[in-house]
């Protein structure tokens, strides 16, 4: 992977989405995946959104991660203008707390898929991990990093289990 050329585009509907979508950026940094991050709105800047998605493949992008809240059409609009994989993150907030964004993002018509993650920061984290997994299909170094990441998760669970039993809770016996 060329360290300079972004291969993942993180796009969000507003800078108010950055707290959530920044989680995706942190994960990509952890895996040394070059990315770019932009504010584009399906409703407020539709022409720029279409241009971004239309040119993404030619600019070297492999996957787009799109986060928006409320009537969240950004991921769907991006997907309509590219055949790159598009991952959608429903951003929480507002009176419906992300359920509106979830429905708007996930309910795509057949033919234009958006891989929709869960609402909020956990969804942003998983969108970035899924982007890394997509890139890792043809990148052995990333596949190795993912395996190490999973080992870390397992160790963290073991540590939680140990801490709980150190407080006196009964362990299971196989
Ligand atoms: C959505 O409306 C954005 O993605 C954001 O989640 C929400 C509010 O946007 P701002 O009013 O903060 O710009 O389009």
CSV table of C-alpha atoms and ligand atoms in Angstrom, one decimal:
chain,number,residue,atom,x,y,z
A,1,UNK,CA,0.0,0.0,0.0
A,2,UNK,CA,1.4,3.4,-0.9
A,3,UNK,CA,1.6,5.2,2.4
A,4,UNK,CA,0.6,8.6,0.8
A,5,UNK,CA,-2.5,7.7,-1.2
A,6,UNK,CA,-5.7,7.4,0.8
A,7,UNK,CA,-7.5,4.1,0.2
A,8,UNK,CA,-10.4,4.7,2.6
A,9,UNK,CA,-12.6,7.8,2.4
A,10,UNK,CA,-14.5,8.8,5.6
A,11,UNK,CA,-17.3,11.1,4.8
A,12,UNK,CA,-19.8,12.7,7.3
A,13,UNK,CA,-22.8,14.8,6.9
A,14,UNK,CA,-21.6,17.5,9.3
A,15,UNK,CA,-18.7,18.4,11.5
A,16,UNK,CA,-21.1,17.6,14.4
A,17,UNK,CA,-20.6,13.9,13.4
A,18,UNK,CA,-16.9,14.0,14.0
A,19,UNK,CA,-17.0,12.8,17.6
A,20,UNK,CA,-18.6,9.6,16.3
A,21,UNK,CA,-16.8,9.3,13.0
A,22,UNK,CA,-13.4,10.1,14.6
A,23,UNK,CA,-13.6,6.6,16.0
A,24,UNK,CA,-13.3,5.2,12.5
A,25,UNK,CA,-10.3,7.4,11.9
A,26,UNK,CA,-8.6,6.2,15.0
A,27,UNK,CA,-9.0,2.6,14.0
A,28,UNK,CA,-7.5,3.2,10.5
A,29,UNK,CA,-4.6,5.0,12.1
A,30,UNK,CA,-4.0,2.0,14.3
A,31,UNK,CA,-3.7,-0.2,11.2
A,32,UNK,CA,-1.7,2.4,9.3
A,33,UNK,CA,-4.3,2.6,6.6
A,34,UNK,CA,-4.1,5.8,4.6
A,35,UNK,CA,-7.4,7.6,4.7
A,36,UNK,CA,-9.0,11.0,4.1
A,37,UNK,CA,-11.9,12.5,6.1
A,38,UNK,CA,-14.4,15.0,4.7
A,39,UNK,CA,-17.7,16.7,5.5
A,40,UNK,CA,-20.2,16.4,2.6
A,41,UNK,CA,-23.9,16.4,2.8
A,42,UNK,CA,-26.4,14.5,0.8
A,43,UNK,CA,-28.9,17.3,1.2
A,44,UNK,CA,-26.9,20.5,1.7
A,45,UNK,CA,-24.1,19.8,-0.8
A,46,UNK,CA,-25.6,17.2,-3.2
A,47,UNK,CA,-23.4,18.1,-6.2
A,48,UNK,CA,-20.2,17.8,-4.2
A,49,UNK,CA,-21.3,14.5,-2.7
A,50,UNK,CA,-22.0,13.1,-6.1
A,51,UNK,CA,-18.6,14.3,-7.5
A,52,UNK,CA,-16.8,12.8,-4.5
A,53,UNK,CA,-18.3,9.4,-5.0
A,54,UNK,CA,-18.0,9.5,-8.8
A,55,UNK,CA,-14.3,10.2,-8.7
A,56,UNK,CA,-13.4,8.0,-5.7
A,57,UNK,CA,-12.3,4.9,-7.5
A,58,UNK,CA,-10.1,6.8,-10.0
A,59,UNK,CA,-8.5,8.6,-7.0
A,60,UNK,CA,-7.4,5.2,-5.6
A,61,UNK,CA,-10.1,4.7,-3.0
A,62,UNK,CA,-11.1,1.1,-2.1
A,63,UNK,CA,-13.9,1.7,0.4
A,64,UNK,CA,-16.0,4.6,1.6
A,65,UNK,CA,-17.3,4.9,5.2
A,66,UNK,CA,-20.2,7.3,5.4
A,67,UNK,CA,-21.7,8.6,8.6
A,68,UNK,CA,-24.7,10.8,9.0
A,69,UNK,CA,-27.5,11.5,11.5
A,70,UNK,CA,-31.3,12.0,11.3
A,71,UNK,CA,-32.5,11.7,7.6
A,72,UNK,CA,-29.2,10.0,6.8
A,73,UNK,CA,-29.1,9.6,3.0
A,74,UNK,CA,-25.4,10.2,2.6
A,75,UNK,CA,-24.3,6.6,2.4
A,76,UNK,CA,-27.1,5.8,0.0
A,77,UNK,CA,-26.3,8.7,-2.3
A,78,UNK,CA,-22.6,7.8,-2.2
A,79,UNK,CA,-23.4,4.2,-3.1
A,80,UNK,CA,-25.6,5.4,-6.0
A,81,UNK,CA,-22.6,7.1,-7.5
A,82,UNK,CA,-19.9,4.4,-7.1
A,83,UNK,CA,-19.5,0.7,-7.2
A,84,UNK,CA,-16.9,0.8,-4.4
A,85,UNK,CA,-18.1,-0.9,-1.2
A,86,UNK,CA,-19.9,1.7,0.9
A,87,UNK,CA,-20.2,1.3,4.7
A,88,UNK,CA,-22.9,3.3,6.5
A,89,UNK,CA,-22.8,4.5,10.1
A,90,UNK,CA,-26.0,5.9,11.5
A,91,UNK,CA,-24.9,8.7,13.8
A,92,UNK,CA,-26.8,9.1,17.1
A,93,UNK,CA,-28.3,12.3,18.3
A,94,UNK,CA,-31.5,14.3,17.8
A,95,UNK,CA,-34.9,13.4,19.1
A,96,UNK,CA,-34.9,9.9,17.7
A,97,UNK,CA,-31.3,9.2,18.8
A,98,UNK,CA,-30.0,7.5,15.7
A,99,UNK,CA,-32.9,5.2,15.0
A,100,UNK,CA,-34.0,7.5,12.2
A,101,UNK,CA,-30.5,7.4,10.8
A,102,UNK,CA,-30.4,3.6,11.1
A,103,UNK,CA,-33.6,3.2,9.1
A,104,UNK,CA,-32.5,5.8,6.5
A,105,UNK,CA,-29.2,4.1,6.0
A,106,UNK,CA,-30.1,0.5,6.1
A,107,UNK,CA,-33.3,0.4,4.0
A,108,UNK,CA,-31.6,0.6,0.6
A,109,UNK,CA,-33.5,-0.6,-2.5
A,110,UNK,CA,-32.2,-3.8,-4.1
A,111,UNK,CA,-29.3,-3.0,-6.5
A,112,UNK,CA,-27.6,-0.3,-4.5
A,113,UNK,CA,-26.3,-1.9,-1.3
A,114,UNK,CA,-24.9,-0.1,1.8
A,115,UNK,CA,-23.3,-2.2,4.4
A,116,UNK,CA,-24.9,-0.7,7.5
A,117,UNK,CA,-23.2,-0.9,10.9
A,118,UNK,CA,-24.7,-0.2,14.3
A,119,UNK,CA,-25.7,3.2,15.6
A,120,UNK,CA,-23.0,5.5,16.9
A,121,UNK,CA,-19.4,5.1,17.9
A,122,UNK,CA,-19.4,1.3,18.0
A,123,UNK,CA,-20.7,1.3,14.4
A,124,UNK,CA,-17.9,3.7,13.4
A,125,UNK,CA,-15.3,1.5,15.0
A,126,UNK,CA,-16.7,-1.6,13.2
A,127,UNK,CA,-17.0,0.2,9.9
A,128,UNK,CA,-13.3,0.9,10.0
A,129,UNK,CA,-12.5,-2.7,11.0
A,130,UNK,CA,-14.7,-3.9,8.2
A,131,UNK,CA,-12.8,-1.6,5.8
A,132,UNK,CA,-9.5,-3.0,7.0
A,133,UNK,CA,-10.9,-6.5,6.5
A,134,UNK,CA,-11.9,-5.7,2.9
A,135,UNK,CA,-8.4,-4.4,2.3
A,136,UNK,CA,-6.9,-7.4,4.0
A,137,UNK,CA,-8.4,-9.8,1.4
A,138,UNK,CA,-5.5,-8.8,-0.8
A,139,UNK,CA,-3.0,-7.6,1.8
A,140,UNK,CA,-1.2,-10.2,4.0
A,141,UNK,CA,0.3,-7.6,6.3
A,142,UNK,CA,-3.2,-6.2,7.2
A,143,UNK,CA,-4.4,-9.8,7.6
A,144,UNK,CA,-1.6,-10.4,10.2
A,145,UNK,CA,-2.5,-7.1,12.0
A,146,UNK,CA,-6.1,-8.2,12.2
A,147,UNK,CA,-5.2,-11.6,13.6
A,148,UNK,CA,-3.1,-9.8,16.3
A,149,UNK,CA,-6.0,-7.4,17.0
A,150,UNK,CA,-8.3,-10.4,17.6
A,151,UNK,CA,-5.7,-12.0,19.9
A,152,UNK,CA,-5.7,-8.7,21.9
A,153,UNK,CA,-9.5,-8.9,22.2
A,154,UNK,CA,-9.3,-12.4,23.5
A,155,UNK,CA,-6.6,-11.5,26.1
A,156,UNK,CA,-8.7,-8.5,27.2
A,157,UNK,CA,-11.7,-10.8,27.8
A,158,UNK,CA,-9.5,-13.2,29.7
A,159,UNK,CA,-8.3,-10.3,31.9
A,160,UNK,CA,-11.9,-9.2,32.6
A,161,UNK,CA,-12.7,-12.8,33.6
A,162,UNK,CA,-9.7,-13.0,35.9
A,163,UNK,CA,-10.5,-9.7,37.6
A,164,UNK,CA,-14.1,-10.8,38.2
A,165,UNK,CA,-13.0,-14.1,39.8
A,166,UNK,CA,-10.4,-12.3,41.9
A,167,UNK,CA,-13.3,-10.5,43.5
A,168,UNK,CA,-14.7,-13.8,44.6
A,169,UNK,CA,-17.3,-14.7,41.9
A,170,UNK,CA,-17.6,-18.4,41.1
A,171,UNK,CA,-15.8,-19.6,37.9
A,172,UNK,CA,-17.3,-22.2,35.6
A,173,UNK,CA,-15.7,-25.6,35.4
A,174,UNK,CA,-15.6,-27.4,32.0
B,1,LIG,C1,-27.2,15.3,9.5
B,1,LIG,O1,-27.8,16.2,10.4
B,1,LIG,C2,-25.7,15.3,9.9
B,1,LIG,O2,-25.1,14.2,9.5
B,1,LIG,C3,-25.8,15.5,11.4
B,1,LIG,O3,-25.8,14.2,12.0
B,1,LIG,C4,-27.1,16.2,11.6
B,1,LIG,C5,-27.1,17.5,12.2
B,1,LIG,O4,-26.2,18.3,11.3
B,1,LIG,P1,-25.8,19.8,11.8
B,1,LIG,O5,-27.0,20.6,12.0
B,1,LIG,O6,-25.0,19.7,13.1
B,1,LIG,O7,-24.9,20.3,10.7
B,1,LIG,O8,-27.4,15.7,8.2
